[in-house]
CSV table of C-alpha atoms in Angstrom, one decimal:
chain,number,residue,atom,x,y,z
A,1,MET,CA,-22.8,14.5,1.8
A,2,ASN,CA,-21.8,11.0,2.8
A,3,TYR,CA,-22.1,10.8,7.0
A,4,GLY,CA,-22.0,6.6,7.0
A,5,PRO,CA,-24.2,4.5,7.5
A,6,ASP,CA,-27.6,5.5,10.6
A,7,PRO,CA,-26.4,4.3,14.1
A,8,ALA,CA,-29.5,2.6,14.4
A,9,HIS,CA,-29.1,-0.4,11.8
A,10,ALA,CA,-25.6,-2.2,13.2
A,11,THR,CA,-25.4,-5.0,10.6
A,12,GLU,CA,-24.8,-1.9,8.5
A,13,THR,CA,-23.0,0.0,10.2
A,14,VAL,CA,-20.5,-3.3,11.1
A,15,ARG,CA,-20.8,-4.5,6.8
A,16,TYR,CA,-20.0,-0.2,7.0
A,17,LEU,CA,-17.1,-0.2,9.2
A,18,ALA,CA,-15.2,-3.8,7.8
A,19,ASP,CA,-15.4,-2.4,4.7
A,20,ARG,CA,-13.6,0.6,5.8
A,21,GLN,CA,-10.6,-1.8,7.1
A,22,ALA,CA,-10.2,-4.1,4.5
A,23,ILE,CA,-10.2,-0.9,2.7
A,24,LEU,CA,-7.2,0.3,4.4
A,25,ASP,CA,-5.4,-2.2,4.6
A,26,VAL,CA,-5.2,-2.1,0.5
A,27,VAL,CA,-3.8,0.5,1.1
A,28,SER,CA,-1.1,-0.9,3.9
A,29,ARG,CA,-0.4,-3.4,1.9
A,30,TYR,CA,0.8,-1.7,-1.2
A,31,CYS,CA,2.9,0.6,1.3
A,32,ARG,CA,4.3,-2.6,2.9
A,33,GLY,CA,5.1,-3.8,-1.2
A,34,ILE,CA,6.3,-1.3,-2.3
A,35,ASP,CA,8.9,-0.5,0.8
A,36,ARG,CA,10.0,-4.4,0.4
A,37,ILE,CA,10.0,-4.5,-3.4
A,38,ASP,CA,7.1,-6.5,-3.5
A,39,ALA,CA,5.3,-6.9,-7.3
A,40,ASP,CA,3.2,-9.7,-6.6
A,41,LEU,CA,2.2,-7.4,-3.0
A,42,VAL,CA,1.8,-4.4,-4.8
A,43,ARG,CA,0.2,-6.1,-7.2
A,44,SER,CA,-3.0,-7.5,-5.2
A,45,CYS,CA,-3.9,-3.7,-4.5
A,46,TYR,CA,-4.3,-3.7,-7.9
A,47,HIS,CA,-7.5,-5.4,-10.2
A,48,ASP,CA,-6.5,-6.2,-13.1
A,49,GLY,CA,-6.8,-3.7,-16.0
A,50,ALA,CA,-6.7,-0.8,-13.1
A,51,ILE,CA,-5.1,2.7,-13.6
A,52,ASP,CA,-2.2,4.1,-11.4
A,53,HIS,CA,-1.5,7.7,-12.4
A,54,HIS,CA,1.9,8.7,-10.4
A,55,ILE,CA,3.8,11.3,-10.2
A,56,GLY,CA,5.9,10.9,-13.2
A,57,PHE,CA,3.7,8.1,-14.7
A,58,ALA,CA,0.0,6.7,-16.3
A,59,GLY,CA,-0.6,3.0,-17.1
A,60,THR,CA,-1.6,0.3,-15.9
A,61,ALA,CA,-0.8,-1.1,-11.9
A,62,ASP,CA,1.1,-3.4,-13.8
A,63,GLU,CA,2.9,-1.1,-16.4
A,64,PHE,CA,3.6,1.1,-13.0
A,65,ILE,CA,5.0,-2.2,-11.3
A,66,GLY,CA,7.3,-2.1,-14.2
A,67,TRP,CA,8.2,1.6,-13.9
A,68,CYS,CA,8.5,1.5,-10.5
A,69,PHE,CA,10.6,-0.9,-8.8
A,70,PRO,CA,13.5,-0.4,-11.1
A,71,LEU,CA,13.8,3.4,-9.7
A,72,LEU,CA,13.0,1.8,-5.9
A,73,ARG,CA,16.2,-0.9,-6.4
A,74,GLU,CA,18.4,2.4,-6.8
A,75,PHE,CA,16.8,3.9,-3.1
A,76,GLY,CA,18.9,2.3,0.1
A,77,GLY,CA,15.2,2.0,1.2
A,78,THR,CA,11.7,3.6,1.5
A,79,ARG,CA,9.0,3.8,4.3
A,80,HIS,CA,5.4,4.9,3.3
A,81,VAL,CA,3.7,5.2,6.2
A,82,ILE,CA,0.1,6.5,6.0
A,83,ALA,CA,-1.5,9.1,8.4
A,84,ASN,CA,-5.1,10.6,7.8
A,85,HIS,CA,-7.4,8.6,5.6
A,86,LEU,CA,-10.6,9.1,4.6
A,87,CYS,CA,-13.1,6.5,3.5
A,88,GLU,CA,-16.6,6.4,1.2
A,89,VAL,CA,-18.7,2.9,1.0
A,90,ASN,CA,-20.8,2.8,-1.5
A,91,GLY,CA,-22.3,-0.8,-1.7
A,92,ASP,CA,-19.2,-2.4,-3.4
A,93,VAL,CA,-17.6,1.5,-4.9
A,94,ALA,CA,-14.7,3.2,-2.5
A,95,VAL,CA,-13.7,6.9,-2.4
A,96,ALA,CA,-10.3,6.7,-0.5
A,97,GLU,CA,-8.5,9.6,0.5
A,98,SER,CA,-4.7,9.0,2.3
A,99,TYR,CA,-1.9,11.2,3.0
A,100,VAL,CA,0.8,9.1,3.1
A,101,LEU,CA,4.9,10.3,4.7
A,102,ALA,CA,6.9,8.5,1.8
A,103,HIS,CA,10.5,8.3,3.6
A,104,HIS,CA,13.5,7.3,0.6
A,105,TRP,CA,17.2,7.4,1.9
A,106,GLN,CA,20.6,6.2,0.2
A,107,GLU,CA,24.5,6.8,-0.3
A,108,PRO,CA,25.5,9.5,0.6
A,109,TYR,CA,23.5,10.2,3.2
A,110,ASP,CA,24.7,14.0,3.5
A,111,ASP,CA,22.4,14.1,-0.1
A,112,LEU,CA,19.8,16.1,0.4
A,113,GLU,CA,18.3,15.8,-3.3
A,114,ARG,CA,18.1,12.0,-3.5
A,115,ASN,CA,17.1,12.0,0.7
A,116,PHE,CA,13.9,13.0,0.9
A,117,ILE,CA,10.1,12.6,2.3
A,118,GLY,CA,7.9,13.8,-0.1
A,119,HIS,CA,4.3,14.4,1.6
A,120,GLY,CA,1.7,13.6,0.0
A,121,ARG,CA,-1.9,11.7,-1.0
A,122,TYR,CA,-3.6,8.4,-3.0
A,123,VAL,CA,-7.2,9.0,-4.5
A,124,ASP,CA,-8.8,6.1,-5.0
A,125,ARG,CA,-11.5,4.2,-6.9
A,126,PHE,CA,-11.4,0.8,-5.0
A,127,GLU,CA,-14.5,-2.0,-6.4
A,128,ARG,CA,-14.7,-4.6,-4.3
A,129,GLY,CA,-14.0,-7.4,-6.7
A,130,ALA,CA,-16.5,-10.9,-7.3
A,131,ASP,CA,-13.9,-12.7,-5.1
A,132,GLY,CA,-16.2,-10.0,-1.9
A,133,HIS,CA,-11.9,-8.4,-1.7
A,134,TRP,CA,-11.7,-4.3,-2.1
A,135,ARG,CA,-9.0,-4.1,-4.9
A,136,ILE,CA,-7.9,-0.7,-6.5
A,137,ALA,CA,-9.7,0.4,-9.9
A,138,GLU,CA,-7.6,3.5,-10.1
A,139,ARG,CA,-5.2,5.9,-8.4
A,140,THR,CA,-3.9,9.5,-7.8
A,141,ALA,CA,-0.7,9.6,-6.4
A,142,LEU,CA,-0.5,13.9,-5.8
A,143,ALA,CA,2.7,15.0,-4.6
A,144,ASP,CA,2.2,18.3,-2.2
A,145,MET,CA,5.9,18.7,-0.5
A,146,ALA,CA,8.8,16.8,-0.6
A,147,THR,CA,11.2,17.3,2.2
A,148,PRO,CA,15.0,16.8,2.8
A,149,ILE,CA,17.0,14.8,4.9
A,150,SER,CA,19.9,13.8,6.4
A,151,PRO,CA,19.0,9.7,7.1
A,152,ILE,CA,21.8,8.1,10.0
A,153,PRO,CA,21.9,4.9,9.2
A,154,VAL,CA,21.6,2.2,12.2
A,155,PRO,CA,25.1,-0.2,12.7
A,156,VAL,CA,22.0,-2.9,13.4
A,157,ALA,CA,20.4,-2.6,10.2
A,158,ILE,CA,19.1,-6.4,8.3
A,159,PRO,CA,20.1,-7.1,6.1
A,160,GLY,CA,17.5,-7.6,3.0
A,161,ALA,CA,14.5,-4.8,5.1
A,162,SER,CA,14.2,-3.5,1.6
A,163,SER,CA,13.2,-7.3,-0.1
A,164,ALA,CA,11.2,-10.2,0.3
A,165,GLN,CA,14.2,-11.4,2.3
A,166,ASP,CA,12.7,-9.1,5.3
A,167,PRO,CA,12.3,-10.6,8.6
A,168,SER,CA,8.9,-10.7,9.5
A,169,TYR,CA,8.4,-13.2,5.9
A,170,SER,CA,9.9,-15.6,7.7
A,171,ILE,CA,7.8,-14.8,10.9
A,172,ALA,CA,4.5,-15.1,9.1
A,173,GLU,CA,5.3,-18.1,7.5
A,174,SER,CA,6.4,-19.9,10.3
A,175,ALA,CA,2.8,-19.4,11.7
A,176,PHE,CA,0.5,-19.4,9.3
A,177,GLY,CA,2.2,-21.2,6.8
A,178,ASP,CA,0.8,-24.9,7.2
A,179,LEU,CA,-2.9,-23.8,7.1
A,180,ARG,CA,-4.3,-24.2,2.9
A,181,SER,CA,-5.8,-21.7,1.3
A,182,ASP,CA,-9.0,-22.7,1.4
A,183,GLU,CA,-8.8,-22.5,5.0
A,184,TRP,CA,-7.5,-19.4,5.1
A,185,LYS,CA,-10.0,-16.7,2.4
A,186,ALA,CA,-7.8,-13.3,3.5
A,187,ILE,CA,-5.1,-12.1,1.5
A,188,SER,CA,-2.2,-12.0,2.8
A,189,ALA,CA,0.5,-9.6,3.6
A,190,PHE,CA,3.2,-10.9,4.7
A,191,VAL,CA,2.6,-14.6,3.3
A,192,LYS,CA,3.8,-15.5,-0.1
A,193,ASN,CA,2.0,-17.5,-2.8
A,194,SER,CA,-1.5,-16.6,-0.7
A,195,VAL,CA,-2.6,-14.2,-2.7
A,196,THR,CA,-5.9,-15.0,-4.3
């Protein structure tokens, strides 16, 4: 069993922790891309040719986006929340299990079959690419259960929050938009056209 690097080796420990955080960032970026229906952001989480075994689907990441996004557009919104995240890194390969609570809502709000929280897990094989970034090489999404909900619409909800019109994009663009891509190596979950 791998409990991480020996604390006596600080450089290895820092690298191990940085790798784990980068992997968690990919999982979070994926959730943001799904909730904002942002295909470029979701695609940035996968290696070319990556495979996704999602509930009711199996195929490449691009095929998954083509299958999933029309379904997402039927909802009033989604909110994917990561809970427990277990990750083990071995060189340029890692395995992560991330518990996810996937809230789905749409009108009519009293329809308990259309408004639910999916409780599940993403079990991912990650690989570090030649560019140094971690991405998903293979994902298996597992459903554990679903809980019906009766959402209450929020009168001050922001139109476009489930799209790239969400204010977080423009706020980040004003903060980071003037950086040239060669000055800012990180893949941004906020600034469009920054995917490397």
